[in-house]
JSON list of C-alpha atoms in Angstrom, two decimals:
[
{"chain": "E", "resi": 1, "resn": "MET", "atom": "CA", "xyz": [176.22, 204.82, 1.16]},
{"chain": "E", "resi": 2, "resn": "TRP", "atom": "CA", "xyz": [172.54, 205.40, 1.76]},
{"chain": "E", "resi": 3, "resn": "ARG", "atom": "CA", "xyz": [172.74, 204.12, 5.34]},
{"chain": "E", "resi": 4, "resn": "HIS", "atom": "CA", "xyz": [175.35, 206.88, 5.78]},
{"chain": "E", "resi": 5, "resn": "GLY", "atom": "CA", "xyz": [173.25, 209.17, 3.61]},
{"chain": "E", "resi": 6, "resn": "ALA", "atom": "CA", "xyz": [170.20, 208.44, 5.73]},
{"chain": "E", "resi": 7, "resn": "ALA", "atom": "CA", "xyz": [172.16, 209.37, 8.83]},
{"chain": "E", "resi": 8, "resn": "TYR", "atom": "CA", "xyz": [173.40, 212.46, 7.03]},
{"chain": "E", "resi": 9, "resn": "LEU", "atom": "CA", "xyz": [169.85, 213.46, 6.14]},
{"chain": "E", "resi": 10, "resn": "LEU", "atom": "CA", "xyz": [168.95, 213.24, 9.80]},
{"chain": "E", "resi": 11, "resn": "THR", "atom": "CA", "xyz": [171.44, 216.05, 10.46]},
{"chain": "E", "resi": 12, "resn": "LEU", "atom": "CA", "xyz": [170.07, 218.44, 7.82]},
{"chain": "E", "resi": 13, "resn": "PRO", "atom": "CA", "xyz": [167.20, 220.89, 8.31]},
{"chain": "E", "resi": 14, "resn": "VAL", "atom": "CA", "xyz": [166.19, 220.75, 4.63]},
{"chain": "E", "resi": 15, "resn": "SER", "atom": "CA", "xyz": [167.62, 218.78, 1.72]},
{"chain": "E", "resi": 16, "resn": "LEU", "atom": "CA", "xyz": [165.92, 218.68, -1.68]},
{"chain": "E", "resi": 17, "resn": "SER", "atom": "CA", "xyz": [162.57, 219.34, -0.01]},
{"chain": "E", "resi": 18, "resn": "ILE", "atom": "CA", "xyz": [163.01, 216.32, 2.30]},
{"chain": "E", "resi": 19, "resn": "VAL", "atom": "CA", "xyz": [163.04, 216.88, 6.02]},
{"chain": "E", "resi": 20, "resn": "PHE", "atom": "CA", "xyz": [164.02, 213.88, 8.12]},
{"chain": "E", "resi": 21, "resn": "GLU", "atom": "CA", "xyz": [163.55, 214.42, 11.85]},
{"chain": "E", "resi": 22, "resn": "LEU", "atom": "CA", "xyz": [165.89, 212.56, 14.21]},
{"chain": "E", "resi": 23, "resn": "SER", "atom": "CA", "xyz": [162.95, 210.26, 14.90]},
{"chain": "E", "resi": 24, "resn": "HIS", "atom": "CA", "xyz": [163.15, 209.20, 11.21]},
{"chain": "E", "resi": 25, "resn": "THR", "atom": "CA", "xyz": [159.85, 210.98, 10.46]},
{"chain": "E", "resi": 26, "resn": "ILE", "atom": "CA", "xyz": [159.49, 212.13, 6.85]},
{"chain": "E", "resi": 27, "resn": "ILE", "atom": "CA", "xyz": [157.71, 215.47, 6.58]},
{"chain": "E", "resi": 28, "resn": "ALA", "atom": "CA", "xyz": [157.77, 216.07, 2.84]},
{"chain": "E", "resi": 29, "resn": "ALA", "atom": "CA", "xyz": [159.18, 214.53, -0.32]},
{"chain": "E", "resi": 30, "resn": "PRO", "atom": "CA", "xyz": [158.43, 215.38, -3.97]},
{"chain": "E", "resi": 31, "resn": "ALA", "atom": "CA", "xyz": [157.02, 212.50, -5.99]},
{"chain": "E", "resi": 32, "resn": "SER", "atom": "CA", "xyz": [159.85, 212.74, -8.51]},
{"chain": "E", "resi": 33, "resn": "LEU", "atom": "CA", "xyz": [162.42, 212.33, -5.75]},
{"chain": "E", "resi": 34, "resn": "ILE", "atom": "CA", "xyz": [160.52, 209.42, -4.22]},
{"chain": "E", "resi": 35, "resn": "THR", "atom": "CA", "xyz": [160.63, 207.70, -7.62]},
{"chain": "E", "resi": 36, "resn": "LEU", "atom": "CA", "xyz": [164.40, 208.11, -7.70]},
{"chain": "E", "resi": 37, "resn": "LEU", "atom": "CA", "xyz": [164.80, 206.88, -4.14]},
{"chain": "E", "resi": 38, "resn": "ARG", "atom": "CA", "xyz": [162.78, 203.76, -4.89]},
{"chain": "E", "resi": 39, "resn": "GLN", "atom": "CA", "xyz": [165.09, 202.71, -7.70]},
{"chain": "E", "resi": 40, "resn": "GLU", "atom": "CA", "xyz": [167.28, 199.73, -7.01]},
{"chain": "E", "resi": 41, "resn": "PRO", "atom": "CA", "xyz": [170.95, 200.56, -6.38]},
{"chain": "E", "resi": 42, "resn": "SER", "atom": "CA", "xyz": [171.92, 198.94, -9.68]},
{"chain": "E", "resi": 43, "resn": "GLN", "atom": "CA", "xyz": [169.73, 201.45, -11.51]},
{"chain": "E", "resi": 44, "resn": "LEU", "atom": "CA", "xyz": [171.56, 204.36, -9.92]},
{"chain": "E", "resi": 45, "resn": "GLN", "atom": "CA", "xyz": [175.08, 203.06, -10.52]},
{"chain": "E", "resi": 46, "resn": "LYS", "atom": "CA", "xyz": [177.13, 203.94, -13.57]},
{"chain": "E", "resi": 47, "resn": "LYS", "atom": "CA", "xyz": [178.57, 201.17, -15.67]},
{"chain": "E", "resi": 48, "resn": "HIS", "atom": "CA", "xyz": [182.25, 201.10, -16.48]},
{"chain": "E", "resi": 49, "resn": "SER", "atom": "CA", "xyz": [184.19, 198.89, -18.86]},
{"chain": "E", "resi": 50, "resn": "SER", "atom": "CA", "xyz": [187.60, 198.72, -17.18]},
{"chain": "E", "resi": 51, "resn": "ILE", "atom": "CA", "xyz": [188.88, 195.37, -15.94]},
{"chain": "E", "resi": 52, "resn": "THR", "atom": "CA", "xyz": [188.74, 194.33, -12.31]},
{"chain": "E", "resi": 53, "resn": "MET", "atom": "CA", "xyz": [192.04, 194.84, -10.50]},
{"chain": "E", "resi": 54, "resn": "ALA", "atom": "CA", "xyz": [193.47, 194.38, -7.04]},
{"chain": "E", "resi": 55, "resn": "ALA", "atom": "CA", "xyz": [196.30, 195.91, -5.06]},
{"chain": "E", "resi": 56, "resn": "THR", "atom": "CA", "xyz": [198.48, 194.19, -2.47]},
{"chain": "E", "resi": 57, "resn": "SER", "atom": "CA", "xyz": [200.62, 195.89, 0.17]},
{"chain": "E", "resi": 58, "resn": "GLU", "atom": "CA", "xyz": [202.32, 194.19, 3.12]},
{"chain": "E", "resi": 59, "resn": "GLY", "atom": "CA", "xyz": [200.03, 191.17, 2.86]},
{"chain": "E", "resi": 60, "resn": "ILE", "atom": "CA", "xyz": [196.83, 193.23, 2.50]},
{"chain": "E", "resi": 61, "resn": "THR", "atom": "CA", "xyz": [194.96, 192.77, -0.77]},
{"chain": "E", "resi": 62, "resn": "LEU", "atom": "CA", "xyz": [192.19, 195.13, -1.87]},
{"chain": "E", "resi": 63, "resn": "SER", "atom": "CA", "xyz": [189.94, 194.84, -4.91]},
{"chain": "E", "resi": 64, "resn": "LEU", "atom": "CA", "xyz": [188.68, 197.75, -6.97]},
{"chain": "E", "resi": 65, "resn": "PRO", "atom": "CA", "xyz": [185.00, 198.61, -6.54]},
{"chain": "E", "resi": 66, "resn": "SER", "atom": "CA", "xyz": [182.80, 197.12, -9.26]},
{"chain": "E", "resi": 67, "resn": "LYS", "atom": "CA", "xyz": [182.12, 200.68, -10.45]},
{"chain": "E", "resi": 68, "resn": "TYR", "atom": "CA", "xyz": [185.65, 200.64, -11.83]},
{"chain": "E", "resi": 69, "resn": "GLY", "atom": "CA", "xyz": [185.63, 197.03, -13.05]},
{"chain": "E", "resi": 70, "resn": "SER", "atom": "CA", "xyz": [183.74, 194.81, -15.45]},
{"chain": "E", "resi": 71, "resn": "SER", "atom": "CA", "xyz": [182.79, 192.24, -12.81]},
{"chain": "E", "resi": 72, "resn": "PRO", "atom": "CA", "xyz": [182.08, 192.09, -9.06]},
{"chain": "E", "resi": 73, "resn": "PRO", "atom": "CA", "xyz": [184.72, 190.75, -6.65]},
{"chain": "E", "resi": 74, "resn": "ALA", "atom": "CA", "xyz": [185.19, 187.01, -6.92]},
{"chain": "E", "resi": 75, "resn": "ALA", "atom": "CA", "xyz": [183.37, 184.82, -4.43]},
{"chain": "E", "resi": 76, "resn": "THR", "atom": "CA", "xyz": [186.71, 183.31, -3.44]},
{"chain": "E", "resi": 77, "resn": "SER", "atom": "CA", "xyz": [187.79, 186.72, -2.10]},
{"chain": "E", "resi": 78, "resn": "ALA", "atom": "CA", "xyz": [184.65, 187.22, -0.02]},
{"chain": "E", "resi": 79, "resn": "PRO", "atom": "CA", "xyz": [184.45, 186.81, 3.75]},
{"chain": "E", "resi": 80, "resn": "THR", "atom": "CA", "xyz": [181.95, 184.33, 5.14]},
{"chain": "E", "resi": 81, "resn": "LEU", "atom": "CA", "xyz": [178.68, 185.63, 6.52]},
{"chain": "E", "resi": 82, "resn": "GLU", "atom": "CA", "xyz": [179.74, 184.37, 9.93]},
{"chain": "E", "resi": 83, "resn": "TRP", "atom": "CA", "xyz": [182.93, 186.43, 9.68]},
{"chain": "E", "resi": 84, "resn": "LEU", "atom": "CA", "xyz": [180.98, 189.58, 8.80]},
{"chain": "E", "resi": 85, "resn": "ALA", "atom": "CA", "xyz": [178.35, 189.07, 11.50]},
{"chain": "E", "resi": 86, "resn": "THR", "atom": "CA", "xyz": [179.74, 191.14, 14.36]},
{"chain": "E", "resi": 87, "resn": "THR", "atom": "CA", "xyz": [180.02, 194.74, 15.53]},
{"chain": "E", "resi": 88, "resn": "TRP", "atom": "CA", "xyz": [182.58, 196.77, 13.60]},
{"chain": "E", "resi": 89, "resn": "THR", "atom": "CA", "xyz": [184.13, 200.04, 14.69]},
{"chain": "E", "resi": 90, "resn": "VAL", "atom": "CA", "xyz": [184.46, 202.54, 11.83]},
{"chain": "E", "resi": 91, "resn": "THR", "atom": "CA", "xyz": [187.98, 203.77, 12.50]},
{"chain": "E", "resi": 92, "resn": "HIS", "atom": "CA", "xyz": [188.61, 205.85, 9.37]},
{"chain": "E", "resi": 93, "resn": "SER", "atom": "CA", "xyz": [186.29, 207.20, 6.69]},
{"chain": "E", "resi": 94, "resn": "THR", "atom": "CA", "xyz": [186.10, 209.60, 3.77]},
{"chain": "E", "resi": 95, "resn": "LEU", "atom": "CA", "xyz": [182.53, 210.52, 4.77]},
{"chain": "E", "resi": 96, "resn": "SER", "atom": "CA", "xyz": [182.37, 214.09, 6.04]},
{"chain": "E", "resi": 97, "resn": "MET", "atom": "CA", "xyz": [179.40, 213.50, 8.35]},
{"chain": "E", "resi": 98, "resn": "TRP", "atom": "CA", "xyz": [181.52, 211.33, 10.64]},
{"chain": "E", "resi": 99, "resn": "ARG", "atom": "CA", "xyz": [183.66, 214.40, 11.41]},
{"chain": "E", "resi": 100, "resn": "SER", "atom": "CA", "xyz": [180.92, 215.39, 13.86]},
{"chain": "E", "resi": 101, "resn": "ALA", "atom": "CA", "xyz": [180.35, 211.92, 15.32]},
{"chain": "E", "resi": 102, "resn": "ARG", "atom": "CA", "xyz": [182.24, 209.53, 17.55]},
{"chain": "E", "resi": 103, "resn": "ASN", "atom": "CA", "xyz": [182.18, 205.81, 18.33]},
{"chain": "E", "resi": 104, "resn": "VAL", "atom": "CA", "xyz": [180.63, 204.96, 14.97]},
{"chain": "E", "resi": 105, "resn": "ARG", "atom": "CA", "xyz": [179.90, 201.25, 14.77]},
{"chain": "E", "resi": 106, "resn": "ILE", "atom": "CA", "xyz": [178.06, 198.93, 12.42]},
{"chain": "E", "resi": 107, "resn": "THR", "atom": "CA", "xyz": [176.56, 195.65, 13.56]},
{"chain": "E", "resi": 108, "resn": "TYR", "atom": "CA", "xyz": [175.72, 192.92, 11.05]},
{"chain": "E", "resi": 109, "resn": "ASN", "atom": "CA", "xyz": [173.56, 189.98, 12.06]},
{"chain": "E", "resi": 110, "resn": "ARG", "atom": "CA", "xyz": [172.73, 187.15, 9.72]},
{"chain": "E", "resi": 111, "resn": "LEU", "atom": "CA", "xyz": [169.07, 186.87, 8.65]},
{"chain": "E", "resi": 112, "resn": "PRO", "atom": "CA", "xyz": [167.24, 184.02, 6.89]},
{"chain": "E", "resi": 113, "resn": "ALA", "atom": "CA", "xyz": [167.68, 184.14, 3.12]},
{"chain": "E", "resi": 114, "resn": "ASN", "atom": "CA", "xyz": [164.87, 185.77, 1.15]},
{"chain": "E", "resi": 115, "resn": "SER", "atom": "CA", "xyz": [162.30, 183.82, -0.89]},
{"chain": "E", "resi": 116, "resn": "ASN", "atom": "CA", "xyz": [164.81, 183.49, -3.72]},
{"chain": "E", "resi": 117, "resn": "GLY", "atom": "CA", "xyz": [167.47, 182.04, -1.45]},
{"chain": "E", "resi": 118, "resn": "VAL", "atom": "CA", "xyz": [169.57, 185.22, -1.46]},
{"chain": "E", "resi": 119, "resn": "ALA", "atom": "CA", "xyz": [171.63, 185.95, 1.65]},
{"chain": "E", "resi": 120, "resn": "ARG", "atom": "CA", "xyz": [170.61, 188.84, 3.92]},
{"chain": "E", "resi": 121, "resn": "LEU", "atom": "CA", "xyz": [172.07, 190.71, 6.87]},
{"chain": "E", "resi": 122, "resn": "ASP", "atom": "CA", "xyz": [170.48, 192.93, 9.48]},
{"chain": "E", "resi": 123, "resn": "ASP", "atom": "CA", "xyz": [172.41, 196.22, 9.40]},
{"chain": "E", "resi": 124, "resn": "LEU", "atom": "CA", "xyz": [172.52, 198.56, 12.40]},
{"chain": "E", "resi": 125, "resn": "VAL", "atom": "CA", "xyz": [174.58, 201.77, 12.32]},
{"chain": "E", "resi": 126, "resn": "GLU", "atom": "CA", "xyz": [175.06, 203.53, 15.66]},
{"chain": "E", "resi": 127, "resn": "TYR", "atom": "CA", "xyz": [176.90, 206.75, 16.39]},
{"chain": "E", "resi": 128, "resn": "GLU", "atom": "CA", "xyz": [177.21, 209.43, 19.06]},
{"chain": "E", "resi": 129, "resn": "PRO", "atom": "CA", "xyz": [177.01, 213.12, 18.08]},
{"chain": "E", "resi": 130, "resn": "SER", "atom": "CA", "xyz": [180.27, 214.81, 19.05]},
{"chain": "E", "resi": 131, "resn": "ASN", "atom": "CA", "xyz": [178.49, 217.86, 20.45]},
{"chain": "E", "resi": 132, "resn": "LYS", "atom": "CA", "xyz": [176.27, 215.89, 22.84]},
{"chain": "E", "resi": 133, "resn": "GLU", "atom": "CA", "xyz": [176.86, 213.65, 25.82]},
{"chain": "E", "resi": 134, "resn": "GLY", "atom": "CA", "xyz": [175.03, 210.38, 26.47]},
{"chain": "E", "resi": 135, "resn": "VAL", "atom": "CA", "xyz": [173.18, 210.48, 23.12]},
{"chain": "E", "resi": 136, "resn": "LEU", "atom": "CA", "xyz": [173.12, 207.52, 20.72]},
{"chain": "E", "resi": 137, "resn": "LYS", "atom": "CA", "xyz": [171.66, 207.73, 17.21]},
{"chain": "E", "resi": 138, "resn": "SER", "atom": "CA", "xyz": [170.96, 204.78, 14.92]},
{"chain": "E", "resi": 139, "resn": "VAL", "atom": "CA", "xyz": [170.09, 203.92, 11.32]},
{"chain": "E", "resi": 140, "resn": "MET", "atom": "CA", "xyz": [168.53, 200.51, 10.67]},
{"chain": "E", "resi": 141, "resn": "GLY", "atom": "CA", "xyz": [168.35, 198.57, 7.43]},
{"chain": "E", "resi": 142, "resn": "ILE", "atom": "CA", "xyz": [168.68, 195.21, 5.71]},
{"chain": "E", "resi": 143, "resn": "ASP", "atom": "CA", "xyz": [171.50, 194.17, 3.38]},
{"chain": "E", "resi": 144, "resn": "THR", "atom": "CA", "xyz": [170.69, 191.79, 0.52]},
{"chain": "E", "resi": 145, "resn": "GLN", "atom": "CA", "xyz": [173.44, 190.14, -1.48]},
{"chain": "E", "resi": 146, "resn": "ALA", "atom": "CA", "xyz": [173.71, 191.90, -4.85]},
{"chain": "E", "resi": 147, "resn": "PRO", "atom": "CA", "xyz": [172.73, 189.95, -7.99]},
{"chain": "E", "resi": 148, "resn": "GLY", "atom": "CA", "xyz": [175.70, 188.14, -9.45]},
{"chain": "E", "resi": 149, "resn": "GLY", "atom": "CA", "xyz": [177.82, 189.15, -6.49]},
{"chain": "E", "resi": 150, "resn": "SER", "atom": "CA", "xyz": [179.05, 187.44, -3.36]},
{"chain": "E", "resi": 151, "resn": "ALA", "atom": "CA", "xyz": [179.39, 188.30, 0.30]},
{"chain": "E", "resi": 152, "resn": "CYS", "atom": "CA", "xyz": [181.54, 191.17, -1.00]},
{"chain": "E", "resi": 153, "resn": "SER", "atom": "CA", "xyz": [178.64, 192.94, -2.71]},
{"chain": "E", "resi": 154, "resn": "TRP", "atom": "CA", "xyz": [175.46, 194.15, -0.99]},
{"chain": "E", "resi": 155, "resn": "ASN", "atom": "CA", "xyz": [172.36, 196.25, -1.55]},
{"chain": "E", "resi": 156, "resn": "TRP", "atom": "CA", "xyz": [171.06, 198.09, 1.51]},
{"chain": "E", "resi": 157, "resn": "ARG", "atom": "CA", "xyz": [167.46, 199.16, 2.13]},
{"chain": "E", "resi": 158, "resn": "GLY", "atom": "CA", "xyz": [166.31, 201.16, 5.13]},
{"chain": "E", "resi": 159, "resn": "LYS", "atom": "CA", "xyz": [163.70, 200.02, 7.61]},
{"chain": "E", "resi": 160, "resn": "GLY", "atom": "CA", "xyz": [160.50, 201.78, 8.65]},
{"chain": "E", "resi": 161, "resn": "MET", "atom": "CA", "xyz": [160.26, 205.34, 7.37]},
{"chain": "E", "resi": 162, "resn": "LEU", "atom": "CA", "xyz": [163.54, 204.83, 5.51]},
{"chain": "E", "resi": 163, "resn": "LEU", "atom": "CA", "xyz": [162.15, 201.90, 3.50]},
{"chain": "E", "resi": 164, "resn": "MET", "atom": "CA", "xyz": [162.29, 203.84, 0.23]},
{"chain": "E", "resi": 165, "resn": "ILE", "atom": "CA", "xyz": [166.00, 204.53, 0.63]},
{"chain": "E", "resi": 166, "resn": "THR", "atom": "CA", "xyz": [168.54, 202.16, -0.92]},
{"chain": "E", "resi": 167, "resn": "SER", "atom": "CA", "xyz": [172.28, 202.00, -1.49]},
{"chain": "E", "resi": 168, "resn": "HIS", "atom": "CA", "xyz": [175.02, 199.70, -2.70]},
{"chain": "E", "resi": 169, "resn": "TRP", "atom": "CA", "xyz": [178.20, 198.81, -0.83]},
{"chain": "E", "resi": 170, "resn": "GLU", "atom": "CA", "xyz": [181.07, 196.37, -1.26]},
{"chain": "E", "resi": 171, "resn": "VAL", "atom": "CA", "xyz": [183.81, 194.76, 0.80]},
{"chain": "E", "resi": 172, "resn": "LEU", "atom": "CA", "xyz": [187.08, 195.57, -0.97]},
{"chain": "E", "resi": 173, "resn": "GLY", "atom": "CA", "xyz": [189.28, 193.64, 1.44]},
{"chain": "E", "resi": 174, "resn": "TRP", "atom": "CA", "xyz": [189.26, 191.90, 4.79]},
{"chain": "E", "resi": 175, "resn": "GLY", "atom": "CA", "xyz": [191.58, 189.97, 7.03]},
{"chain": "E", "resi": 176, "resn": "GLU", "atom": "CA", "xyz": [193.20, 189.49, 10.40]},
{"chain": "E", "resi": 177, "resn": "ALA", "atom": "CA", "xyz": [196.41, 190.86, 11.85]},
{"chain": "E", "resi": 178, "resn": "THR", "atom": "CA", "xyz": [198.45, 190.63, 15.02]},
{"chain": "E", "resi": 179, "resn": "THR", "atom": "CA", "xyz": [199.84, 193.83, 16.50]},
{"chain": "E", "resi": 180, "resn": "ALA", "atom": "CA", "xyz": [203.34, 194.28, 17.87]},
{"chain": "E", "resi": 181, "resn": "GLU", "atom": "CA", "xyz": [201.83, 193.76, 21.31]},
{"chain": "E", "resi": 182, "resn": "GLY", "atom": "CA", "xyz": [200.40, 190.40, 20.24]},
{"chain": "E", "resi": 183, "resn": "VAL", "atom": "CA", "xyz": [196.79, 191.61, 20.00]},
{"chain": "E", "resi": 184, "resn": "LYS", "atom": "CA", "xyz": [194.72, 190.02, 17.25]},
{"chain": "E", "resi": 185, "resn": "GLU", "atom": "CA", "xyz": [192.44, 192.27, 15.25]},
{"chain": "E", "resi": 186, "resn": "ARG", "atom": "CA", "xyz": [190.15, 191.85, 12.27]},
{"chain": "E", "resi": 187, "resn": "TRP", "atom": "CA", "xyz": [189.88, 194.58, 9.65]},
{"chain": "E", "resi": 188, "resn": "ALA", "atom": "CA", "xyz": [187.81, 195.32, 6.57]},
{"chain": "E", "resi": 189, "resn": "VAL", "atom": "CA", "xyz": [187.67, 198.03, 3.92]},
{"chain": "E", "resi": 190, "resn": "THR", "atom": "CA", "xyz": [184.30, 198.89, 2.41]},
{"chain": "E", "resi": 191, "resn": "TRP", "atom": "CA", "xyz": [183.26, 201.11, -0.48]},
{"chain": "E", "resi": 192, "resn": "PHE", "atom": "CA", "xyz": [179.87, 202.75, -0.83]},
{"chain": "E", "resi": 193, "resn": "ALA", "atom": "CA", "xyz": [178.41, 203.93, -4.12]},
{"chain": "E", "resi": 194, "resn": "PRO", "atom": "CA", "xyz": [177.41, 207.56, -4.71]},
{"chain": "E", "resi": 195, "resn": "THR", "atom": "CA", "xyz": [173.81, 208.55, -4.00]},
{"chain": "E", "resi": 196, "resn": "LEU", "atom": "CA", "xyz": [171.66, 211.64, -4.39]},
{"chain": "E", "resi": 197, "resn": "PHE", "atom": "CA", "xyz": [172.98, 213.05, -1.13]},
{"chain": "E", "resi": 198, "resn": "THR", "atom": "CA", "xyz": [176.42, 211.54, -0.60]},
{"chain": "E", "resi": 199, "resn": "SER", "atom": "CA", "xyz": [179.48, 211.01, -2.75]},
{"chain": "E", "resi": 200, "resn": "GLU", "atom": "CA", "xyz": [181.07, 207.60, -3.09]},
{"chain": "E", "resi": 201, "resn": "GLY", "atom": "CA", "xyz": [183.38, 206.81, -0.24]},
{"chain": "E", "resi": 202, "resn": "LEU", "atom": "CA", "xyz": [185.45, 204.38, 1.77]},
{"chain": "E", "resi": 203, "resn": "ASP", "atom": "CA", "xyz": [185.31, 203.12, 5.34]},
{"chain": "E", "resi": 204, "resn": "VAL", "atom": "CA", "xyz": [187.90, 201.19, 7.34]},
{"chain": "E", "resi": 205, "resn": "TYR", "atom": "CA", "xyz": [186.53, 198.78, 9.96]},
{"chain": "E", "resi": 206, "resn": "CYS", "atom": "CA", "xyz": [188.04, 197.02, 12.96]},
{"chain": "E", "resi": 207, "resn": "ASP", "atom": "CA", "xyz": [186.41, 194.53, 15.30]},
{"chain": "E", "resi": 208, "resn": "ARG", "atom": "CA", "xyz": [188.06, 196.13, 18.35]},
{"chain": "E", "resi": 209, "resn": "GLU", "atom": "CA", "xyz": [186.24, 198.91, 20.21]},
{"chain": "E", "resi": 210, "resn": "GLU", "atom": "CA", "xyz": [189.45, 200.89, 20.53]},
{"chain": "E", "resi": 211, "resn": "GLY", "atom": "CA", "xyz": [190.01, 200.77, 16.77]},
{"chain": "E", "resi": 212, "resn": "LEU", "atom": "CA", "xyz": [192.68, 199.59, 14.39]},
{"chain": "E", "resi": 213, "resn": "SER", "atom": "CA", "xyz": [196.36, 199.52, 15.29]},
{"chain": "E", "resi": 214, "resn": "ALA", "atom": "CA", "xyz": [198.60, 202.08, 13.61]},
{"chain": "E", "resi": 215, "resn": "GLU", "atom": "CA", "xyz": [200.63, 199.40, 11.84]},
{"chain": "E", "resi": 216, "resn": "THR", "atom": "CA", "xyz": [197.62, 197.66, 10.32]},
{"chain": "E", "resi": 217, "resn": "TYR", "atom": "CA", "xyz": [196.06, 200.95, 9.23]},
{"chain": "E", "resi": 218, "resn": "THR", "atom": "CA", "xyz": [199.34, 201.99, 7.60]},
{"chain": "E", "resi": 219, "resn": "ALA", "atom": "CA", "xyz": [199.32, 198.75, 5.58]},
{"chain": "E", "resi": 220, "resn": "VAL", "atom": "CA", "xyz": [195.66, 199.31, 4.59]},
{"chain": "E", "resi": 221, "resn": "LEU", "atom": "CA", "xyz": [196.45, 202.87, 3.54]},
{"chain": "E", "resi": 222, "resn": "LYS", "atom": "CA", "xyz": [199.34, 201.69, 1.36]},
{"chain": "E", "resi": 223, "resn": "ALA", "atom": "CA", "xyz": [197.09, 199.11, -0.31]},
{"chain": "E", "resi": 224, "resn": "LEU", "atom": "CA", "xyz": [194.48, 201.81, -1.00]},
{"chain": "E", "resi": 225, "resn": "GLY", "atom": "CA", "xyz": [197.17, 203.98, -2.54]},
{"chain": "E", "resi": 226, "resn": "ALA", "atom": "CA", "xyz": [198.25, 201.10, -4.76]},
{"chain": "E", "resi": 227, "resn": "LEU", "atom": "CA", "xyz": [194.80, 200.55, -6.32]},
{"chain": "E", "resi": 228, "resn": "GLY", "atom": "CA", "xyz": [195.90, 202.60, -9.32]},
{"chain": "E", "resi": 229, "resn": "THR", "atom": "CA", "xyz": [192.64, 204.47, -9.89]},
{"chain": "E", "resi": 230, "resn": "ALA", "atom": "CA", "xyz": [193.39, 208.18, -9.75]},
{"chain": "E", "resi": 231, "resn": "SER", "atom": "CA", "xyz": [190.02, 209.29, -8.36]},
{"chain": "E", "resi": 232, "resn": "LEU", "atom": "CA", "xyz": [190.11, 206.72, -5.54]},
{"chain": "E", "resi": 233, "resn": "VAL", "atom": "CA", "xyz": [193.70, 207.52, -4.61]},
{"chain": "E", "resi": 234, "resn": "ALA", "atom": "CA", "xyz": [192.91, 211.25, -4.61]},
{"chain": "E", "resi": 235, "resn": "MET", "atom": "CA", "xyz": [189.84, 210.66, -2.44]},
{"chain": "E", "resi": 236, "resn": "VAL", "atom": "CA", "xyz": [191.90, 208.71, 0.09]},
{"chain": "E", "resi": 237, "resn": "GLU", "atom": "CA", "xyz": [194.63, 211.35, 0.18]},
{"chain": "E", "resi": 238, "resn": "LYS", "atom": "CA", "xyz": [192.15, 214.22, 0.55]},
{"chain": "E", "resi": 239, "resn": "ASP", "atom": "CA", "xyz": [189.27, 212.82, 2.56]},
{"chain": "E", "resi": 240, "resn": "MET", "atom": "CA", "xyz": [190.32, 209.74, 4.55]},
{"chain": "E", "resi": 241, "resn": "LYS", "atom": "CA", "xyz": [190.27, 210.83, 8.19]},
{"chain": "E", "resi": 242, "resn": "PRO", "atom": "CA", "xyz": [190.17, 209.06, 11.56]},
{"chain": "E", "resi": 243, "resn": "VAL", "atom": "CA", "xyz": [186.76, 208.78, 13.22]},
{"chain": "E", "resi": 244, "resn": "GLU", "atom": "CA", "xyz": [186.78, 209.82, 16.86]},
{"chain": "E", "resi": 245, "resn": "ILE", "atom": "CA", "xyz": [186.75, 206.97, 19.35]},
{"chain": "E", "resi": 246, "resn": "ARG", "atom": "CA", "xyz": [186.07, 207.73, 23.01]},
{"chain": "E", "resi": 247, "resn": "LEU", "atom": "CA", "xyz": [185.43, 204.87, 25.37]},
{"chain": "E", "resi": 248, "resn": "PRO", "atom": "CA", "xyz": [183.30, 203.78, 27.04]},
{"chain": "E", "resi": 249, "resn": "ARG", "atom": "CA", "xyz": [180.61, 203.88, 24.38]},
{"chain": "E", "resi": 250, "resn": "VAL", "atom": "CA", "xyz": [177.07, 205.03, 25.07]},
{"chain": "E", "resi": 251, "resn": "ALA", "atom": "CA", "xyz": [174.97, 201.88, 25.41]},
{"chain": "E", "resi": 252, "resn": "ALA", "atom": "CA", "xyz": [171.74, 201.37, 23.48]}
]
């Protein structure tokens, strides 16, 4: 997603004539690219005519991304805003940039609805470069509920110098589990749409700093494999990797 893409851009010396310093300073950007970046996520997404489907494995149910369905996830399958509003550890991801990061976490905080009454969330991504000690990087943005969607479907826009950058992401599944040791954990699976700089991808979240238990992740992985869409299944098999977790985290 573009919040990931924005973080990715911060790691590149040059990308399509855009140079983003770690301070989020934009040095140069062609006007044609700026026009593309300013498009709403819905304008950048492809439309597909297949029906919406879901997969269930060991009590975990996941919906297909709307890219592969004719309608967004039903509101009845969406988590509440209060449930989403916490700090999530990204425990597994298909995004290659997280191979060089550790302790990736995303914090959602509920914001007042916009002037049209549409729900919003403050979105803070924080991560620590694997090759540095005591360094914390961040990407800040605002999530707005997607038109016709629910708390499962969001459009992200960056803050400050990243204001022109947008993306679309969705919650494919969410829930709570109890480990064999009796520890309760919340989990979520999110999908982010492709952008100019990043491919579509999947993240697995857990509300515990130490990450998701092996048994819950195994169930999530089986549900992802049961989605029945060849490209998604292939992406999971090829690209889904654990994200390094090393505690204690670097504090902001």
